């Protein structure tokens, strides 16, 4: 069938989501090849446009943060146009949706990126406090297509952002419920358009087939509710969870294209004329993998000046490590005290001016620190632009947080220690398992979840449930991110607005040589 005729036409909706600053197919920890990035996705986009020129191209959020390339631009040299926006401009994107990580570098950096965009940024439920006026961008886009077809794209952003983000970065904003916002806008767009697309930077908290909860129902991922509770949606583009999803829920075609530019989401929609107007006759979704795809040469060249500066910065020497601070086995790191985690905690304690800290090994690709440390090593291990916050919490809060971390481990069955599927499915969440310094504790994974902390002391004495302690942690955790609700709303003693990666670099630079030490203050055991 041809792409179109007088009474029937086919269009393609192409989606990227959670690209997180990846353009080139390299791993910044070692510059080795990596099957990701917008340069590869650009080749796929070009192929699709050659097949069918009737294309709508949307980025679904978490675009401008996530790699040393974007960090260098945001924090070191923010004068040139944003490199990620430059790529989207070059590829003629129709729209982008605000994701939660768009706010990580603050309103000035985000506002600059939006001003530099040749496309609108959408988010109907992100408004100025006390009004319905969009804080950034616009609620929706109406796109005219050949044959007199009108497509409406409604942008929505997970409204859970205030639980994670630095309050300064979202000052003056209000995040409305995504489902309630859709209920308001979709009927309006249904009257104005032949095709209604919702692009939601959020995912699914329920099984797509059964509707059963697959994670704690916090409202962070309302994709299923959008399909079930908001009539009139034809296509739902999703993201945030980094999942690979295609399917149909309650007649709504849904797609989620993984992350880092590993795949391009594609929804094919056939429309036909009935009684003088266009109606959807058929629709389907698929994922187009970037694996083994040749990068687009023009995109590679476009980011070359940014990349050259970033690579020079990454190879700057910072200092030396005396001893072993490498990651040999991520699970071993998470089951007993080790020099790498102890070091990061001690950096946090120094800048937080307290003697209790928690942090995580964010993913299983963290390499640790080599004897000669560069900025590349730091950003390879501390991959998020977190800042620090000191909270005043109770001993009970500390115990509850340790129990939440202890749930990371699956019930012990006598074999190798394994991870609770809740921390791996639908996406890896190793960053939600914390390890502490400044207290002594023991976790027994042979015991039921919620009863695993079998020893907890501070300065040799039992931690008292009703006594207060000052603890330094990253801003994501301090806001309750990762289901650490015990930290929500707690008194903020001190806010350290500098990125943790910068603090680590400064700490090493000031001392020159760091000794890998380990006081063995905690361990995971089993019967």
Short mmCIF file of C-alpha atoms in Angstrom, two decimals:
data_model
loop_
_atom_site.label_atom_id
_atom_site.label_comp_id
_atom_site.label_asym_id
_atom_site.label_seq_id
_atom_site.Cartn_x
_atom_site.Cartn_y
_atom_site.Cartn_z
CA UNK A 1 0.00 0.00 0.00
CA UNK A 2 1.32 3.48 -0.79
CA UNK A 3 1.77 6.00 1.98
CA UNK A 4 -1.40 7.80 0.91
CA UNK A 5 -4.21 8.15 -1.63
CA UNK A 6 -7.28 10.36 -1.80
CA UNK A 7 -9.31 8.46 0.79
CA UNK A 8 -6.71 6.62 2.84
CA UNK A 9 -3.33 7.62 4.23
CA UNK A 10 -0.67 6.29 6.54
CA UNK A 11 1.47 8.36 8.88
CA UNK A 12 4.31 7.48 11.22
CA UNK A 13 4.72 8.87 14.72
CA UNK A 14 8.36 8.56 15.78
CA UNK A 15 9.41 8.90 19.42
CA UNK A 16 12.64 9.24 21.31
CA UNK A 17 12.60 9.32 25.11
CA UNK A 18 15.13 9.34 27.94
CA UNK A 19 18.05 9.97 25.60
CA UNK A 20 19.89 11.46 28.60
CA UNK A 21 22.49 13.37 26.65
CA UNK A 22 23.66 10.50 24.45
CA UNK A 23 24.53 11.54 20.91
CA UNK A 24 27.65 9.60 19.99
CA UNK A 25 27.81 5.78 20.30
CA UNK A 26 30.50 5.76 22.97
CA UNK A 27 30.75 4.93 26.65
CA UNK A 28 32.30 7.95 28.38
CA UNK A 29 33.94 5.86 31.08
CA UNK A 30 36.42 4.50 28.53
CA UNK A 31 35.36 5.82 25.09
CA UNK A 32 34.61 2.28 23.96
CA UNK A 33 31.84 1.68 21.37
CA UNK A 34 28.32 1.72 22.76
CA UNK A 35 25.16 0.90 20.81
CA UNK A 36 23.31 4.08 21.78
CA UNK A 37 22.82 7.70 20.83
CA UNK A 38 20.97 10.20 18.68
CA UNK A 39 23.55 9.90 15.88
CA UNK A 40 22.32 6.34 15.30
CA UNK A 41 18.69 7.31 15.85
CA UNK A 42 19.11 10.05 13.21
CA UNK A 43 19.89 7.38 10.62
CA UNK A 44 16.71 5.51 11.55
CA UNK A 45 14.66 8.72 11.35
CA UNK A 46 16.03 9.45 7.87
CA UNK A 47 15.14 5.92 6.72
CA UNK A 48 11.58 6.30 7.97
CA UNK A 49 11.17 9.65 6.21
CA UNK A 50 12.32 8.07 2.96
CA UNK A 51 9.66 5.37 3.35
CA UNK A 52 6.90 7.82 4.26
CA UNK A 53 7.22 11.62 4.38
CA UNK A 54 4.14 11.85 6.62
CA UNK A 55 6.08 11.79 9.90
CA UNK A 56 5.52 13.32 13.33
CA UNK A 57 8.73 13.36 15.37
CA UNK A 58 8.59 13.87 19.15
CA UNK A 59 11.07 13.71 22.00
CA UNK A 60 9.36 12.57 25.20
CA UNK A 61 11.72 14.09 27.77
CA UNK A 62 14.93 13.61 29.78
CA UNK A 63 16.95 14.98 26.89
CA UNK A 64 19.42 17.59 28.17
CA UNK A 65 21.01 15.70 31.11
CA UNK A 66 22.89 12.45 31.52
CA UNK A 67 26.37 12.45 29.95
CA UNK A 68 29.63 14.37 30.43
CA UNK A 69 28.76 16.13 27.16
CA UNK A 70 25.63 17.68 28.66
CA UNK A 71 27.26 18.21 32.06
CA UNK A 72 30.16 20.13 30.50
CA UNK A 73 27.76 22.29 28.54
CA UNK A 74 25.49 23.04 31.50
CA UNK A 75 28.12 23.51 34.21
CA UNK A 76 31.40 24.43 32.52
CA UNK A 77 30.58 26.29 29.29
CA UNK A 78 26.91 27.16 28.86
CA UNK A 79 27.50 29.95 26.32
CA UNK A 80 27.05 27.99 23.06
CA UNK A 81 23.61 26.64 22.10
CA UNK A 82 22.63 23.46 23.90
CA UNK A 83 24.10 20.51 21.92
CA UNK A 84 21.03 18.30 22.41
CA UNK A 85 18.74 21.05 21.17
CA UNK A 86 21.05 21.61 18.23
CA UNK A 87 20.65 17.97 17.23
CA UNK A 88 16.85 18.06 17.55
CA UNK A 89 16.75 21.30 15.54
CA UNK A 90 18.86 19.65 12.84
CA UNK A 91 16.52 16.63 12.74
CA UNK A 92 13.42 18.88 12.53
CA UNK A 93 11.64 17.57 15.61
CA UNK A 94 8.04 18.69 15.85
CA UNK A 95 7.97 18.93 19.65
CA UNK A 96 9.62 17.89 22.89
CA UNK A 97 8.07 17.13 26.26
CA UNK A 98 9.57 18.22 29.55
CA UNK A 99 10.99 15.29 31.53
CA UNK A 100 11.97 15.28 35.19
CA UNK A 101 15.71 15.49 34.43
CA UNK A 102 15.20 18.64 32.36
CA UNK A 103 15.17 20.51 35.69
CA UNK A 104 18.44 19.10 37.06
CA UNK A 105 20.57 22.04 35.93
CA UNK A 106 18.15 24.73 37.09
CA UNK A 107 15.69 27.09 35.42
CA UNK A 108 18.30 29.26 33.70
CA UNK A 109 19.86 26.35 31.82
CA UNK A 110 16.46 24.89 30.92
CA UNK A 111 15.05 28.25 29.86
CA UNK A 112 18.07 28.82 27.62
CA UNK A 113 17.62 25.40 25.97
CA UNK A 114 13.94 26.10 25.35
CA UNK A 115 14.69 29.51 23.80
CA UNK A 116 17.23 27.89 21.47
CA UNK A 117 14.73 25.29 20.24
CA UNK A 118 13.09 25.55 16.83
CA UNK A 119 10.27 23.37 18.16
CA UNK A 120 7.83 23.85 21.05
CA UNK A 121 8.28 22.22 24.46
CA UNK A 122 5.05 20.73 25.77
CA UNK A 123 3.73 20.14 29.26
CA UNK A 124 0.08 20.84 29.98
CA UNK A 125 0.31 19.96 33.68
CA UNK A 126 3.40 22.04 34.54
CA UNK A 127 2.00 25.48 35.31
CA UNK A 128 2.87 28.67 37.12
CA UNK A 129 1.88 28.38 40.77
CA UNK A 130 -1.70 29.45 41.33
CA UNK A 131 -2.64 29.55 37.63
CA UNK A 132 -3.31 27.39 34.59
CA UNK A 133 -0.64 29.17 32.55
CA UNK A 134 2.19 26.90 31.36
CA UNK A 135 5.47 27.63 33.14
CA UNK A 136 7.55 26.54 30.15
CA UNK A 137 6.39 26.06 26.60
CA UNK A 138 2.76 25.24 25.76
CA UNK A 139 0.19 22.53 26.60
CA UNK A 140 -0.22 21.03 23.13
CA UNK A 141 0.62 21.26 19.45
CA UNK A 142 -1.74 21.03 16.47
CA UNK A 143 0.11 19.75 13.42
CA UNK A 144 -1.34 19.97 9.93
CA UNK A 145 -0.56 17.03 7.65
CA UNK A 146 -1.13 16.42 3.93
CA UNK A 147 -4.73 15.75 2.94
CA UNK A 148 -6.11 18.14 5.53
CA UNK A 149 -5.37 15.86 8.48
CA UNK A 150 -4.85 17.53 11.86
CA UNK A 151 -2.92 15.75 14.61
CA UNK A 152 -2.95 16.99 18.19
CA UNK A 153 -0.02 16.28 20.53
CA UNK A 154 -0.69 16.85 24.23
CA UNK A 155 2.38 16.99 26.47
CA UNK A 156 2.30 15.66 30.04
CA UNK A 157 5.04 15.30 32.64
CA UNK A 158 5.08 13.01 35.67
CA UNK A 159 3.83 15.20 38.49
CA UNK A 160 6.02 13.36 41.00
CA UNK A 161 8.98 15.68 40.32
CA UNK A 162 8.69 17.71 43.56
CA UNK A 163 9.55 14.51 45.46
CA UNK A 164 13.02 14.45 43.87
CA UNK A 165 14.11 17.79 42.50
CA UNK A 166 16.06 20.57 44.19
CA UNK A 167 13.32 23.01 45.30
CA UNK A 168 15.25 25.96 43.83
CA UNK A 169 15.05 24.35 40.38
CA UNK A 170 11.23 24.18 40.41
CA UNK A 171 10.43 27.36 42.35
CA UNK A 172 7.22 28.98 41.18
CA UNK A 173 5.99 25.81 39.47
CA UNK A 174 2.99 23.63 40.18
CA UNK A 175 2.74 20.06 38.92
CA UNK A 176 -0.88 19.14 38.29
CA UNK A 177 -2.11 15.56 38.21
CA UNK A 178 -1.38 14.20 34.74
CA UNK A 179 -4.62 12.19 34.43
CA UNK A 180 -6.84 15.06 35.58
CA UNK A 181 -5.04 17.40 33.17
CA UNK A 182 -5.59 14.95 30.31
CA UNK A 183 -9.30 14.73 31.18
CA UNK A 184 -9.47 18.49 30.74
CA UNK A 185 -7.54 18.77 27.46
CA UNK A 186 -8.28 15.59 25.47
CA UNK A 187 -11.99 16.42 24.83
CA UNK A 188 -10.94 19.86 23.56
CA UNK A 189 -8.31 18.38 21.26
CA UNK A 190 -10.70 15.66 20.09
CA UNK A 191 -12.92 18.44 18.69
CA UNK A 192 -10.01 20.11 16.91
CA UNK A 193 -8.07 17.13 15.55
CA UNK A 194 -8.48 13.89 13.62
CA UNK A 195 -5.79 12.16 15.67
CA UNK A 196 -5.04 12.70 19.38
CA UNK A 197 -1.56 11.80 20.61
CA UNK A 198 -0.58 12.09 24.28
CA UNK A 199 3.15 12.27 24.89
CA UNK A 200 3.64 11.55 28.59
CA UNK A 201 6.96 11.58 30.37
CA UNK A 202 5.89 8.82 32.66
CA UNK A 203 5.32 5.10 32.42
CA UNK A 204 3.14 2.30 33.69
CA UNK A 205 2.60 1.24 37.28
CA UNK A 206 0.29 -1.61 36.24
CA UNK A 207 0.56 -4.67 34.03
CA UNK A 208 -0.63 -3.69 30.56
CA UNK A 209 -2.74 -6.83 30.16
CA UNK A 210 -4.12 -7.51 33.64
CA UNK A 211 -4.09 -4.06 35.22
CA UNK A 212 -2.48 -5.52 38.33
CA UNK A 213 -0.01 -3.18 40.10
CA UNK A 214 3.60 -3.82 39.16
CA UNK A 215 5.03 -1.22 41.53
CA UNK A 216 3.90 0.90 44.45
CA UNK A 217 1.04 3.12 43.29
CA UNK A 218 2.51 6.54 44.01
CA UNK A 219 1.14 8.36 40.96
CA UNK A 220 4.59 8.61 39.41
CA UNK A 221 3.66 6.48 36.37
CA UNK A 222 0.03 6.97 35.32
CA UNK A 223 0.14 5.53 31.80
CA UNK A 224 -2.40 2.79 32.50
CA UNK A 225 -4.85 5.24 34.05
CA UNK A 226 -4.52 7.55 31.05
CA UNK A 227 -5.57 4.69 28.76
CA UNK A 228 -8.40 3.50 31.00
CA UNK A 229 -9.80 6.77 32.37
CA UNK A 230 -9.40 9.33 29.57
CA UNK A 231 -11.58 8.64 26.52
CA UNK A 232 -10.44 9.93 23.15
CA UNK A 233 -6.71 9.14 23.16
CA UNK A 234 -5.51 7.37 20.01
CA UNK A 235 -1.79 7.03 20.82
CA UNK A 236 0.11 7.22 24.11
CA UNK A 237 3.86 7.83 23.92
CA UNK A 238 5.58 7.05 27.24
CA UNK A 239 9.01 7.04 28.87
CA UNK A 240 10.66 7.70 32.24
CA UNK A 241 10.95 4.00 33.15
CA UNK A 242 13.53 3.18 30.45
CA UNK A 243 11.44 0.22 29.31
CA UNK A 244 10.95 -1.30 25.85
CA UNK A 245 7.17 -1.40 25.38
CA UNK A 246 4.76 -1.80 22.49
CA UNK A 247 1.13 -2.75 22.87
CA UNK A 248 -2.47 -1.70 23.17
CA UNK A 249 -4.35 -0.79 26.35
CA UNK A 250 -8.10 -0.21 26.12
CA UNK A 251 -7.81 0.55 22.42
CA UNK A 252 -4.92 3.00 22.91
CA UNK A 253 -1.65 2.11 21.16
CA UNK A 254 1.25 2.57 23.59
CA UNK A 255 5.01 2.64 23.07
CA UNK A 256 8.15 3.26 25.16
CA UNK A 257 11.51 3.27 23.33
CA UNK A 258 14.01 2.19 26.02
CA UNK A 259 16.63 4.85 26.89
CA UNK A 260 19.92 6.48 25.82
CA UNK A 261 18.87 6.27 22.18
CA UNK A 262 18.87 2.47 22.07
CA UNK A 263 15.71 2.40 19.96
CA UNK A 264 13.31 4.61 18.06
CA UNK A 265 9.64 4.20 18.88
CA UNK A 266 7.35 4.03 15.86
CA UNK A 267 3.56 4.10 15.73
CA UNK A 268 1.98 3.54 12.31
CA UNK A 269 -1.50 5.01 11.92
CA UNK A 270 -3.80 4.43 8.96
CA UNK A 271 -6.56 6.98 8.49
CA UNK A 272 -9.43 6.91 6.06
CA UNK A 273 -12.10 9.39 5.10
CA UNK A 274 -15.57 8.70 6.39
CA UNK A 275 -18.46 11.13 5.98
CA UNK A 276 -16.10 13.93 5.01
CA UNK A 277 -13.57 13.59 7.84
CA UNK A 278 -10.52 11.51 8.64
CA UNK A 279 -10.83 8.67 11.16
CA UNK A 280 -8.33 6.13 12.45
CA UNK A 281 -8.74 2.81 10.63
CA UNK A 282 -5.74 0.92 12.06
CA UNK A 283 -2.71 1.52 14.25
CA UNK A 284 0.27 -0.42 15.56
CA UNK A 285 3.54 0.13 17.38
CA UNK A 286 7.08 -1.20 17.02
CA UNK A 287 10.60 -0.43 18.22
CA UNK A 288 13.42 0.15 15.73
CA UNK A 289 16.73 -0.86 17.30
CA UNK A 290 19.82 1.33 16.95
CA UNK A 291 22.08 -1.70 17.25
CA UNK A 292 24.51 -2.00 14.31
CA UNK A 293 23.09 1.19 12.75
CA UNK A 294 25.64 3.54 11.20
CA UNK A 295 25.74 6.95 12.96
CA UNK A 296 24.60 9.95 10.94
CA UNK A 297 27.73 11.84 9.83
CA UNK A 298 26.08 15.27 9.98
CA UNK A 299 24.97 14.74 13.59
CA UNK A 300 28.45 13.54 14.55
CA UNK A 301 29.95 16.66 12.99
CA UNK A 302 27.36 18.91 14.64
CA UNK A 303 28.44 17.91 18.15
CA UNK A 304 32.16 17.61 17.35
CA UNK A 305 33.14 21.02 18.87
CA UNK A 306 31.26 20.20 22.08
CA UNK A 307 32.71 16.69 22.19
CA UNK A 308 36.31 17.86 21.76
CA UNK A 309 36.04 20.23 24.73
CA UNK A 310 34.33 17.55 26.82
CA UNK A 311 37.04 14.97 26.12
CA UNK A 312 39.82 17.40 27.11
CA UNK A 313 37.99 18.15 30.36
CA UNK A 314 37.40 14.46 31.08
CA UNK A 315 41.11 13.64 30.86
CA UNK A 316 42.22 16.34 33.28
CA UNK A 317 44.20 14.74 36.14
CA UNK A 318 42.67 15.29 39.57
CA UNK A 319 44.78 13.27 42.01
CA UNK A 320 45.85 9.81 43.11
CA UNK A 321 44.33 6.88 44.98
CA UNK A 322 46.56 4.86 47.31
CA UNK A 323 45.10 1.37 47.60
CA UNK A 324 42.25 -0.39 45.83
CA UNK A 325 39.12 1.63 45.08
CA UNK A 326 38.03 -0.28 41.97
CA UNK A 327 34.71 -2.08 41.53
CA UNK A 328 35.49 -5.78 41.04
CA UNK A 329 32.05 -7.15 41.93
CA UNK A 330 29.01 -4.83 42.33
CA UNK A 331 27.17 -7.31 44.55
CA UNK A 332 30.16 -7.62 46.86
CA UNK A 333 30.24 -3.82 47.10
CA UNK A 334 26.63 -3.91 48.29
CA UNK A 335 27.08 -6.64 50.88
CA UNK A 336 29.92 -5.29 53.00
CA UNK A 337 31.67 -2.02 53.64
CA UNK A 338 34.22 -1.07 50.98
CA UNK A 339 36.65 1.80 50.26
CA UNK A 340 34.78 3.32 47.30
CA UNK A 341 31.44 3.82 49.06
CA UNK A 342 33.18 4.83 52.27
CA UNK A 343 35.11 7.49 50.35
CA UNK A 344 32.01 9.01 48.74
CA UNK A 345 30.26 9.03 52.10
CA UNK A 346 33.24 10.75 53.69
CA UNK A 347 33.19 13.43 51.00
CA UNK A 348 29.51 14.02 51.74
CA UNK A 349 30.18 14.13 55.48
CA UNK A 350 32.96 16.68 55.00
CA UNK A 351 30.86 19.09 52.95
CA UNK A 352 27.69 18.39 54.94
CA UNK A 353 29.55 19.00 58.23
CA UNK A 354 27.96 15.93 59.83
CA UNK A 355 29.14 12.46 60.81
CA UNK A 356 26.37 10.30 59.24
CA UNK A 357 25.93 9.84 55.49
CA UNK A 358 24.38 7.52 52.93
CA UNK A 359 25.03 6.95 49.24
CA UNK A 360 24.63 4.27 46.56
CA UNK A 361 26.53 2.46 43.86
CA UNK A 362 24.31 3.84 41.12
CA UNK A 363 24.66 1.07 38.56
CA UNK A 364 26.63 -2.07 37.80
CA UNK A 365 28.80 -0.26 35.24
CA UNK A 366 30.50 2.00 37.80
CA UNK A 367 34.24 1.22 37.49
CA UNK A 368 35.52 2.69 40.75
CA UNK A 369 38.66 4.84 40.93
CA UNK A 370 41.97 3.97 39.29
CA UNK A 371 45.26 4.95 40.95
CA UNK A 372 45.44 8.09 38.77
CA UNK A 373 42.08 9.85 38.93
CA UNK A 374 40.65 12.03 36.15
CA UNK A 375 37.31 13.79 35.74
CA UNK A 376 36.34 10.86 33.50
CA UNK A 377 36.65 8.54 36.50
CA UNK A 378 34.52 10.82 38.66
CA UNK A 379 31.64 11.19 36.21
CA UNK A 380 31.80 7.47 35.37
CA UNK A 381 31.11 6.69 39.04
CA UNK A 382 28.90 9.60 40.06
CA UNK A 383 26.62 9.82 37.05
CA UNK A 384 23.84 12.11 38.34
CA UNK A 385 23.91 15.90 38.89
CA UNK A 386 22.80 15.48 42.49
CA UNK A 387 23.39 18.04 45.20
CA UNK A 388 23.52 17.37 48.94
CA UNK A 389 21.09 18.03 51.73
CA UNK A 390 21.46 17.54 55.48
CA UNK A 391 18.25 16.37 57.14
CA UNK A 392 17.31 16.18 60.80
CA UNK A 393 15.74 12.74 61.19
CA UNK A 394 14.85 10.37 64.01
CA UNK A 395 16.47 7.07 64.82
CA UNK A 396 13.25 5.43 63.66
CA UNK A 397 13.63 7.17 60.29
CA UNK A 398 17.14 5.74 59.98
CA UNK A 399 15.94 2.24 60.78
CA UNK A 400 13.03 2.54 58.34
CA UNK A 401 15.42 3.71 55.63
CA UNK A 402 17.75 0.78 56.29
CA UNK A 403 14.81 -1.62 56.06
CA UNK A 404 13.85 -0.07 52.72
CA UNK A 405 17.44 -0.57 51.51
CA UNK A 406 17.47 -4.12 52.92
CA UNK A 407 14.48 -4.98 50.71
CA UNK A 408 16.92 -4.73 47.78
CA UNK A 409 17.90 -8.34 48.42
CA UNK A 410 15.68 -11.26 47.46
CA UNK A 411 14.84 -13.73 50.27
CA UNK A 412 17.92 -15.82 50.90
CA UNK A 413 17.52 -19.43 49.69
CA UNK A 414 20.96 -20.83 50.48
CA UNK A 415 22.53 -20.00 47.12
CA UNK A 416 24.18 -16.83 45.80
CA UNK A 417 22.76 -13.54 47.07
CA UNK A 418 20.34 -12.10 44.48
CA UNK A 419 18.48 -8.85 43.90
CA UNK A 420 14.79 -8.45 44.65
CA UNK A 421 13.02 -8.17 41.24
CA UNK A 422 11.39 -4.95 42.47
CA UNK A 423 14.81 -3.33 42.05
CA UNK A 424 15.44 -4.73 38.57
CA UNK A 425 12.01 -4.77 36.89
CA UNK A 426 10.73 -2.86 35.01
CA UNK A 427 14.09 -1.08 35.12
CA UNK A 428 17.28 -1.44 37.20
CA UNK A 429 17.13 0.64 40.38
CA UNK A 430 20.47 -0.14 42.00
CA UNK A 431 20.63 3.57 42.88
CA UNK A 432 17.86 2.96 45.42
CA UNK A 433 20.03 0.76 47.64
CA UNK A 434 21.91 2.94 50.13
CA UNK A 435 25.01 2.22 52.15
CA UNK A 436 25.74 4.24 55.28
CA UNK A 437 28.77 5.63 57.06
CA UNK A 438 28.84 6.97 60.63
CA UNK A 439 26.57 4.28 62.05
CA UNK A 440 27.16 0.56 62.59
CA UNK A 441 24.54 -1.83 61.30
CA UNK A 442 23.94 -5.38 60.19
CA UNK A 443 21.32 -6.64 57.71
CA UNK A 444 20.20 -10.29 57.82
CA UNK A 445 18.58 -11.24 54.50
CA UNK A 446 17.34 -14.56 55.88
CA UNK A 447 14.74 -12.57 57.80
CA UNK A 448 11.48 -11.21 56.33
CA UNK A 449 11.48 -7.87 54.53
CA UNK A 450 10.86 -5.15 57.09
CA UNK A 451 12.59 -7.11 59.88
CA UNK A 452 16.11 -7.38 58.49
CA UNK A 453 18.03 -4.76 60.48
CA UNK A 454 19.38 -6.82 63.35
CA UNK A 455 21.90 -4.32 64.73
CA UNK A 456 21.96 -0.52 64.60
CA UNK A 457 24.33 1.65 66.63
CA UNK A 458 25.74 5.17 66.68
CA UNK A 459 29.06 5.73 68.44
CA UNK A 460 28.79 2.33 70.07
CA UNK A 461 25.30 2.88 71.50
CA UNK A 462 21.95 1.66 70.14
CA UNK A 463 20.24 4.18 67.88
CA UNK A 464 17.23 5.51 69.79
CA UNK A 465 13.97 5.66 67.80
CA UNK A 466 12.88 9.03 69.20
CA UNK A 467 16.30 10.73 69.20
CA UNK A 468 17.30 13.13 66.41
CA UNK A 469 20.32 12.73 64.14
CA UNK A 470 21.69 14.86 61.30
CA UNK A 471 22.30 12.91 58.09
CA UNK A 472 23.70 14.05 54.73
CA UNK A 473 22.30 12.50 51.55
CA UNK A 474 21.66 13.50 47.93
CA UNK A 475 18.67 15.69 47.08
CA UNK A 476 16.85 12.84 45.30
CA UNK A 477 16.86 10.71 48.43
CA UNK A 478 16.14 13.67 50.72
CA UNK A 479 12.92 14.29 48.79
CA UNK A 480 11.79 10.71 49.35
CA UNK A 481 12.86 9.41 45.95
CA UNK A 482 13.04 5.61 45.68
CA UNK A 483 10.16 5.08 48.15
CA UNK A 484 12.12 6.58 51.04
CA UNK A 485 9.03 8.35 52.27
CA UNK A 486 10.41 8.61 55.79
CA UNK A 487 12.61 11.51 54.58
CA UNK A 488 9.80 13.56 53.07
CA UNK A 489 9.04 16.82 54.83
CA UNK A 490 11.92 16.52 57.30
CA UNK A 491 13.78 19.60 58.53
CA UNK A 492 16.57 20.66 56.17
CA UNK A 493 19.53 21.63 58.32
CA UNK A 494 21.84 22.50 55.45
CA UNK A 495 21.65 22.65 51.65
CA UNK A 496 24.86 22.21 49.64
CA UNK A 497 23.94 23.38 46.11
CA UNK A 498 27.16 22.20 44.37
CA UNK A 499 26.98 18.99 42.33
CA UNK A 500 28.40 15.99 44.19
CA UNK A 501 30.73 15.18 41.28
CA UNK A 502 32.27 18.64 41.68
CA UNK A 503 32.60 18.11 45.43
CA UNK A 504 34.40 14.81 44.85
CA UNK A 505 36.79 16.49 42.40
CA UNK A 506 37.45 19.36 44.81
CA UNK A 507 38.02 16.96 47.71
CA UNK A 508 40.64 15.01 45.76
CA UNK A 509 42.29 18.14 44.34
CA UNK A 510 42.69 19.64 47.81
CA UNK A 511 44.34 16.51 49.21
CA UNK A 512 46.28 15.24 46.19
CA UNK A 513 46.33 11.62 47.35
CA UNK A 514 43.41 9.70 48.85
CA UNK A 515 44.00 6.55 50.84
CA UNK A 516 41.51 3.73 50.28
CA UNK A 517 40.24 2.97 53.78
CA UNK A 518 37.45 0.84 55.16
CA UNK A 519 36.20 0.74 58.75
CA UNK A 520 33.82 -2.22 58.21
CA UNK A 521 30.92 -0.46 59.93
CA UNK A 522 28.24 -2.51 58.16
CA UNK A 523 27.61 -5.87 56.52
CA UNK A 524 24.91 -8.03 54.98
CA UNK A 525 24.65 -11.52 56.51
CA UNK A 526 22.42 -14.57 56.28
CA UNK A 527 21.70 -17.62 58.42
#
